[in-house]
mmCIF file with all atom_site columns, C-alpha atoms in Angstrom:
data_model
loop_
_atom_site.group_PDB
_atom_site.id
_atom_site.type_symbol
_atom_site.label_atom_id
_atom_site.label_alt_id
_atom_site.label_comp_id
_atom_site.label_asym_id
_atom_site.label_entity_id
_atom_site.label_seq_id
_atom_site.pdbx_PDB_ins_code
_atom_site.Cartn_x
_atom_site.Cartn_y
_atom_site.Cartn_z
_atom_site.occupancy
_atom_site.B_iso_or_equiv
_atom_site.pdbx_formal_charge
_atom_site.auth_seq_id
_atom_site.auth_comp_id
_atom_site.auth_asym_id
_atom_site.auth_atom_id
_atom_site.pdbx_PDB_model_num
ATOM 1   C CA . LEU A 1 1   ? -26.608 -8.074  33.609 1.00 0.00 ? 1   LEU A CA 1
ATOM 2   C CA . GLU A 1 2   ? -24.379 -5.037  33.162 1.00 0.00 ? 2   GLU A CA 1
ATOM 3   C CA . VAL A 1 3   ? -20.988 -5.844  31.650 1.00 0.00 ? 3   VAL A CA 1
ATOM 4   C CA . ASP A 1 4   ? -17.920 -3.779  30.821 1.00 0.00 ? 4   ASP A CA 1
ATOM 5   C CA . LEU A 1 5   ? -17.391 -4.913  27.211 1.00 0.00 ? 5   LEU A CA 1
ATOM 6   C CA . PRO A 1 6   ? -13.686 -3.978  26.974 1.00 0.00 ? 6   PRO A CA 1
ATOM 7   C CA . ALA A 1 7   ? -13.055 -5.842  30.248 1.00 0.00 ? 7   ALA A CA 1
ATOM 8   C CA . LEU A 1 8   ? -14.931 -8.886  28.911 1.00 0.00 ? 8   LEU A CA 1
ATOM 9   C CA . TYR A 1 9   ? -12.949 -8.813  25.667 1.00 0.00 ? 9   TYR A CA 1
ATOM 10  C CA . HIS A 1 10  ? -9.619  -8.622  27.491 1.00 0.00 ? 10  HIS A CA 1
ATOM 11  C CA . ALA A 1 11  ? -10.688 -11.291 29.997 1.00 0.00 ? 11  ALA A CA 1
ATOM 12  C CA . VAL A 1 12  ? -11.455 -13.715 27.158 1.00 0.00 ? 12  VAL A CA 1
ATOM 13  C CA . LEU A 1 13  ? -8.047  -12.943 25.645 1.00 0.00 ? 13  LEU A CA 1
ATOM 14  C CA . SER A 1 14  ? -6.308  -13.494 28.982 1.00 0.00 ? 14  SER A CA 1
ATOM 15  C CA . PHE A 1 15  ? -8.048  -16.861 29.391 1.00 0.00 ? 15  PHE A CA 1
ATOM 16  C CA . GLY A 1 16  ? -6.591  -18.037 26.078 1.00 0.00 ? 16  GLY A CA 1
ATOM 17  C CA . GLY A 1 17  ? -8.924  -16.560 23.491 1.00 0.00 ? 17  GLY A CA 1
ATOM 18  C CA . LEU A 1 18  ? -12.449 -17.377 22.425 1.00 0.00 ? 18  LEU A CA 1
ATOM 19  C CA . THR A 1 19  ? -11.721 -20.859 21.093 1.00 0.00 ? 19  THR A CA 1
ATOM 20  C CA . GLU A 1 20  ? -10.017 -21.873 24.338 1.00 0.00 ? 20  GLU A CA 1
ATOM 21  C CA . VAL A 1 21  ? -12.817 -20.415 26.464 1.00 0.00 ? 21  VAL A CA 1
ATOM 22  C CA . ILE A 1 22  ? -15.491 -22.237 24.451 1.00 0.00 ? 22  ILE A CA 1
ATOM 23  C CA . GLN A 1 23  ? -13.692 -25.578 24.259 1.00 0.00 ? 23  GLN A CA 1
ATOM 24  C CA . LYS A 1 24  ? -12.722 -25.669 27.937 1.00 0.00 ? 24  LYS A CA 1
ATOM 25  C CA . LYS A 1 25  ? -15.957 -24.040 29.121 1.00 0.00 ? 25  LYS A CA 1
ATOM 26  C CA . LYS A 1 26  ? -14.296 -21.201 31.009 1.00 0.00 ? 26  LYS A CA 1
ATOM 27  C CA . TRP A 1 27  ? -17.246 -18.789 30.955 1.00 0.00 ? 27  TRP A CA 1
ATOM 28  C CA . SER A 1 28  ? -17.932 -19.395 34.662 1.00 0.00 ? 28  SER A CA 1
ATOM 29  C CA . LYS A 1 29  ? -14.326 -18.551 35.502 1.00 0.00 ? 29  LYS A CA 1
ATOM 30  C CA . ILE A 1 30  ? -14.600 -15.361 33.459 1.00 0.00 ? 30  ILE A CA 1
ATOM 31  C CA . ALA A 1 31  ? -17.810 -14.474 35.322 1.00 0.00 ? 31  ALA A CA 1
ATOM 32  C CA . GLU A 1 32  ? -15.943 -14.912 38.609 1.00 0.00 ? 32  GLU A CA 1
ATOM 33  C CA . TYR A 1 33  ? -12.964 -12.934 37.271 1.00 0.00 ? 33  TYR A CA 1
ATOM 34  C CA . LEU A 1 34  ? -15.204 -10.030 36.232 1.00 0.00 ? 34  LEU A CA 1
ATOM 35  C CA . ARG A 1 35  ? -17.250 -10.344 39.455 1.00 0.00 ? 35  ARG A CA 1
ATOM 36  C CA . VAL A 1 36  ? -20.557 -10.283 37.619 1.00 0.00 ? 36  VAL A CA 1
ATOM 37  C CA . ALA A 1 37  ? -22.128 -13.203 39.493 1.00 0.00 ? 37  ALA A CA 1
ATOM 38  C CA . ARG A 1 38  ? -22.587 -11.502 42.862 1.00 0.00 ? 38  ARG A CA 1
ATOM 39  C CA . GLY A 1 39  ? -24.819 -13.914 44.747 1.00 0.00 ? 39  GLY A CA 1
ATOM 40  C CA . THR A 1 40  ? -26.277 -15.416 41.588 1.00 0.00 ? 40  THR A CA 1
ATOM 41  C CA . ASN A 1 41  ? -25.758 -18.690 39.828 1.00 0.00 ? 41  ASN A CA 1
ATOM 42  C CA . ILE A 1 42  ? -22.214 -18.562 38.431 1.00 0.00 ? 42  ILE A CA 1
ATOM 43  C CA . THR A 1 43  ? -23.075 -20.942 35.571 1.00 0.00 ? 43  THR A CA 1
ATOM 44  C CA . ALA A 1 44  ? -26.017 -18.794 34.472 1.00 0.00 ? 44  ALA A CA 1
ATOM 45  C CA . ALA A 1 45  ? -23.810 -15.686 34.614 1.00 0.00 ? 45  ALA A CA 1
ATOM 46  C CA . GLY A 1 46  ? -21.192 -17.487 32.520 1.00 0.00 ? 46  GLY A CA 1
ATOM 47  C CA . ASN A 1 47  ? -23.801 -18.447 29.930 1.00 0.00 ? 47  ASN A CA 1
ATOM 48  C CA . LYS A 1 48  ? -25.028 -14.861 29.809 1.00 0.00 ? 48  LYS A CA 1
ATOM 49  C CA . LEU A 1 49  ? -21.449 -13.635 29.250 1.00 0.00 ? 49  LEU A CA 1
ATOM 50  C CA . ASP A 1 50  ? -21.162 -16.100 26.376 1.00 0.00 ? 50  ASP A CA 1
ATOM 51  C CA . ASP A 1 51  ? -24.325 -14.640 24.822 1.00 0.00 ? 51  ASP A CA 1
ATOM 52  C CA . ILE A 1 52  ? -23.111 -11.073 25.345 1.00 0.00 ? 52  ILE A CA 1
ATOM 53  C CA . TYR A 1 53  ? -19.710 -11.850 23.833 1.00 0.00 ? 53  TYR A CA 1
ATOM 54  C CA . VAL A 1 54  ? -21.237 -13.466 20.750 1.00 0.00 ? 54  VAL A CA 1
ATOM 55  C CA . LYS A 1 55  ? -23.714 -10.629 20.256 1.00 0.00 ? 55  LYS A CA 1
ATOM 56  C CA . TRP A 1 56  ? -21.474 -7.614  20.840 1.00 0.00 ? 56  TRP A CA 1
ATOM 57  C CA . LEU A 1 57  ? -17.810 -8.621  20.629 1.00 0.00 ? 57  LEU A CA 1
ATOM 58  C CA . LEU A 1 58  ? -17.539 -11.502 18.179 1.00 0.00 ? 58  LEU A CA 1
ATOM 59  C CA . PRO A 1 59  ? -17.944 -9.257  15.117 1.00 0.00 ? 59  PRO A CA 1
ATOM 60  C CA . TYR A 1 60  ? -15.030 -7.121  16.387 1.00 0.00 ? 60  TYR A CA 1
ATOM 61  C CA . ASP A 1 61  ? -12.993 -10.188 17.343 1.00 0.00 ? 61  ASP A CA 1
ATOM 62  C CA . THR A 1 62  ? -13.235 -11.583 13.807 1.00 0.00 ? 62  THR A CA 1
ATOM 63  C CA . LEU A 1 63  ? -11.914 -8.414  12.108 1.00 0.00 ? 63  LEU A CA 1
ATOM 64  C CA . SER A 1 64  ? -8.468  -8.472  10.532 1.00 0.00 ? 64  SER A CA 1
ATOM 65  C CA . ASN A 1 65  ? -5.842  -5.973  11.733 1.00 0.00 ? 65  ASN A CA 1
ATOM 66  C CA . VAL A 1 66  ? -6.429  -3.821  8.636  1.00 0.00 ? 66  VAL A CA 1
ATOM 67  C CA . GLU A 1 67  ? -10.182 -3.802  9.268  1.00 0.00 ? 67  GLU A CA 1
ATOM 68  C CA . ARG A 1 68  ? -9.641  -2.890  12.939 1.00 0.00 ? 68  ARG A CA 1
ATOM 69  C CA . GLU A 1 69  ? -7.363  0.010   11.991 1.00 0.00 ? 69  GLU A CA 1
ATOM 70  C CA . GLU A 1 70  ? -9.941  1.271   9.495  1.00 0.00 ? 70  GLU A CA 1
ATOM 71  C CA . LEU A 1 71  ? -12.714 0.967   12.083 1.00 0.00 ? 71  LEU A CA 1
ATOM 72  C CA . LEU A 1 72  ? -10.631 2.852   14.642 1.00 0.00 ? 72  LEU A CA 1
ATOM 73  C CA . ARG A 1 73  ? -9.925  5.598   12.086 1.00 0.00 ? 73  ARG A CA 1
ATOM 74  C CA . LEU A 1 74  ? -13.631 5.950   11.296 1.00 0.00 ? 74  LEU A CA 1
ATOM 75  C CA . VAL A 1 75  ? -14.548 6.086   14.990 1.00 0.00 ? 75  VAL A CA 1
ATOM 76  C CA . GLU A 1 76  ? -11.917 8.754   15.647 1.00 0.00 ? 76  GLU A CA 1
ATOM 77  C CA . GLU A 1 77  ? -13.178 10.829  12.703 1.00 0.00 ? 77  GLU A CA 1
ATOM 78  C CA . GLU A 1 78  ? -16.755 10.568  13.943 1.00 0.00 ? 78  GLU A CA 1
ATOM 79  C CA . TRP A 1 79  ? -15.665 11.456  17.484 1.00 0.00 ? 79  TRP A CA 1
ATOM 80  C CA . ALA A 1 80  ? -13.797 14.542  16.248 1.00 0.00 ? 80  ALA A CA 1
ATOM 81  C CA . GLU A 1 81  ? -16.808 15.625  14.190 1.00 0.00 ? 81  GLU A CA 1
ATOM 82  C CA . GLN A 1 82  ? -19.176 15.230  17.162 1.00 0.00 ? 82  GLN A CA 1
ATOM 83  C CA . SER A 1 83  ? -16.775 17.086  19.473 1.00 0.00 ? 83  SER A CA 1
ATOM 84  C CA . LYS A 1 84  ? -16.585 19.954  16.999 1.00 0.00 ? 84  LYS A CA 1
ATOM 85  C CA . SER A 1 85  ? -20.374 20.022  16.711 1.00 0.00 ? 85  SER A CA 1
ATOM 86  C CA . ARG A 1 86  ? -20.777 20.064  20.504 1.00 0.00 ? 86  ARG A CA 1
ATOM 87  C CA . ALA A 1 87  ? -18.265 22.914  20.794 1.00 0.00 ? 87  ALA A CA 1
ATOM 88  C CA . GLU A 1 88  ? -20.178 24.930  18.192 1.00 0.00 ? 88  GLU A CA 1
ATOM 89  C CA . ARG A 1 89  ? -23.500 24.329  19.983 1.00 0.00 ? 89  ARG A CA 1
ATOM 90  C CA . SER A 1 90  ? -21.877 25.330  23.256 1.00 0.00 ? 90  SER A CA 1
ATOM 91  C CA . LYS A 1 91  ? -20.739 28.631  21.720 1.00 0.00 ? 91  LYS A CA 1
ATOM 92  C CA . VAL A 1 92  ? -24.265 29.264  20.440 1.00 0.00 ? 92  VAL A CA 1
ATOM 93  C CA . LYS A 1 93  ? -25.722 28.545  23.892 1.00 0.00 ? 93  LYS A CA 1
ATOM 94  C CA . ASP A 1 94  ? -23.197 30.847  25.549 1.00 0.00 ? 94  ASP A CA 1
ATOM 95  C CA . GLY A 1 95  ? -24.126 33.556  23.065 1.00 0.00 ? 95  GLY A CA 1
ATOM 96  C CA . GLY A 1 96  ? -27.733 33.372  24.194 1.00 0.00 ? 96  GLY A CA 1
ATOM 97  C CA . GLY A 1 97  ? -30.728 31.745  22.679 1.00 0.00 ? 97  GLY A CA 1
ATOM 98  C CA . SER A 1 98  ? -34.365 31.094  23.346 1.00 0.00 ? 98  SER A CA 1
ATOM 99  C CA . GLU A 1 99  ? -35.525 28.315  25.638 1.00 0.00 ? 99  GLU A CA 1
ATOM 100 C CA . ASP A 1 100 ? -37.051 26.523  22.645 1.00 0.00 ? 100 ASP A CA 1
ATOM 101 C CA . GLU A 1 101 ? -33.669 26.330  20.937 1.00 0.00 ? 101 GLU A CA 1
ATOM 102 C CA . GLU A 1 102 ? -32.048 25.025  24.117 1.00 0.00 ? 102 GLU A CA 1
ATOM 103 C CA . SER A 1 103 ? -34.674 22.300  24.623 1.00 0.00 ? 103 SER A CA 1
ATOM 104 C CA . GLU A 1 104 ? -34.263 21.246  20.976 1.00 0.00 ? 104 GLU A CA 1
ATOM 105 C CA . ASP A 1 105 ? -30.492 21.036  21.496 1.00 0.00 ? 105 ASP A CA 1
ATOM 106 C CA . GLU A 1 106 ? -31.013 18.918  24.619 1.00 0.00 ? 106 GLU A CA 1
ATOM 107 C CA . GLU A 1 107 ? -33.347 16.573  22.733 1.00 0.00 ? 107 GLU A CA 1
ATOM 108 C CA . GLU A 1 108 ? -30.774 16.351  19.922 1.00 0.00 ? 108 GLU A CA 1
ATOM 109 C CA . GLU A 1 109 ? -28.037 15.449  22.413 1.00 0.00 ? 109 GLU A CA 1
ATOM 110 C CA . GLU A 1 110 ? -30.257 12.748  23.949 1.00 0.00 ? 110 GLU A CA 1
ATOM 111 C CA . ASP A 1 111 ? -30.890 11.317  20.469 1.00 0.00 ? 111 ASP A CA 1
ATOM 112 C CA . GLU A 1 112 ? -27.131 11.235  19.822 1.00 0.00 ? 112 GLU A CA 1
ATOM 113 C CA . ASP A 1 113 ? -26.579 9.388   23.105 1.00 0.00 ? 113 ASP A CA 1
ATOM 114 C CA . GLN A 1 114 ? -29.115 6.770   22.050 1.00 0.00 ? 114 GLN A CA 1
ATOM 115 C CA . GLU A 1 115 ? -27.263 6.136   18.774 1.00 0.00 ? 115 GLU A CA 1
ATOM 116 C CA . ALA A 1 116 ? -24.969 3.775   20.682 1.00 0.00 ? 116 ALA A CA 1
ATOM 117 C CA . VAL A 1 117 ? -27.917 1.581   21.628 1.00 0.00 ? 117 VAL A CA 1
ATOM 118 C CA . VAL A 1 118 ? -28.384 -0.578  18.558 1.00 0.00 ? 118 VAL A CA 1
ATOM 119 C CA . LYS A 1 119 ? -29.111 -4.202  17.854 1.00 0.00 ? 119 LYS A CA 1
ATOM 120 C CA . GLY A 1 120 ? -25.894 -6.173  17.423 1.00 0.00 ? 120 GLY A CA 1
ATOM 121 C CA . LYS A 1 121 ? -24.912 -8.108  14.345 1.00 0.00 ? 121 LYS A CA 1
ATOM 122 C CA . SER A 1 122 ? -25.431 -11.862 14.624 1.00 0.00 ? 122 SER A CA 1
ATOM 123 C CA . THR A 1 123 ? -22.498 -13.977 13.561 1.00 0.00 ? 123 THR A CA 1
ATOM 124 C CA . SER A 1 124 ? -22.540 -17.745 13.278 1.00 0.00 ? 124 SER A CA 1
ATOM 125 C CA . LEU A 1 125 ? -20.022 -19.644 15.362 1.00 0.00 ? 125 LEU A CA 1
ATOM 126 C CA . THR A 1 126 ? -19.357 -21.938 12.409 1.00 0.00 ? 126 THR A CA 1
ATOM 127 C CA . ALA A 1 127 ? -16.849 -19.296 11.262 1.00 0.00 ? 127 ALA A CA 1
ATOM 128 C CA . PHE A 1 128 ? -14.510 -20.772 13.875 1.00 0.00 ? 128 PHE A CA 1
#
């Protein structure tokens, strides 16, 4: 199941927040809202969204405003650093280089892309 995480987060907020969604069992409605249950069992899709939310979004949802601001600052710093690094590599490529160097750069870029694919932090629901 492929899900747009920001859309899921905002959908849960628009349906009253996580507590409301859990207590009133609105995951199926969220699945319909996000149109993720195309021709499949809407209840199963809702349960899967619940699992996805808990795995990927609950840690973010439980951050305080100060922690969110700090996280955003760190992400922006990392993004700026990676953009600068890409620009420098681009200049080196434009200046000419061997095929070996270019293939190493491509492999490096693929590795960087895979950095976003990590196991999520598990958080107990007893925190609510």
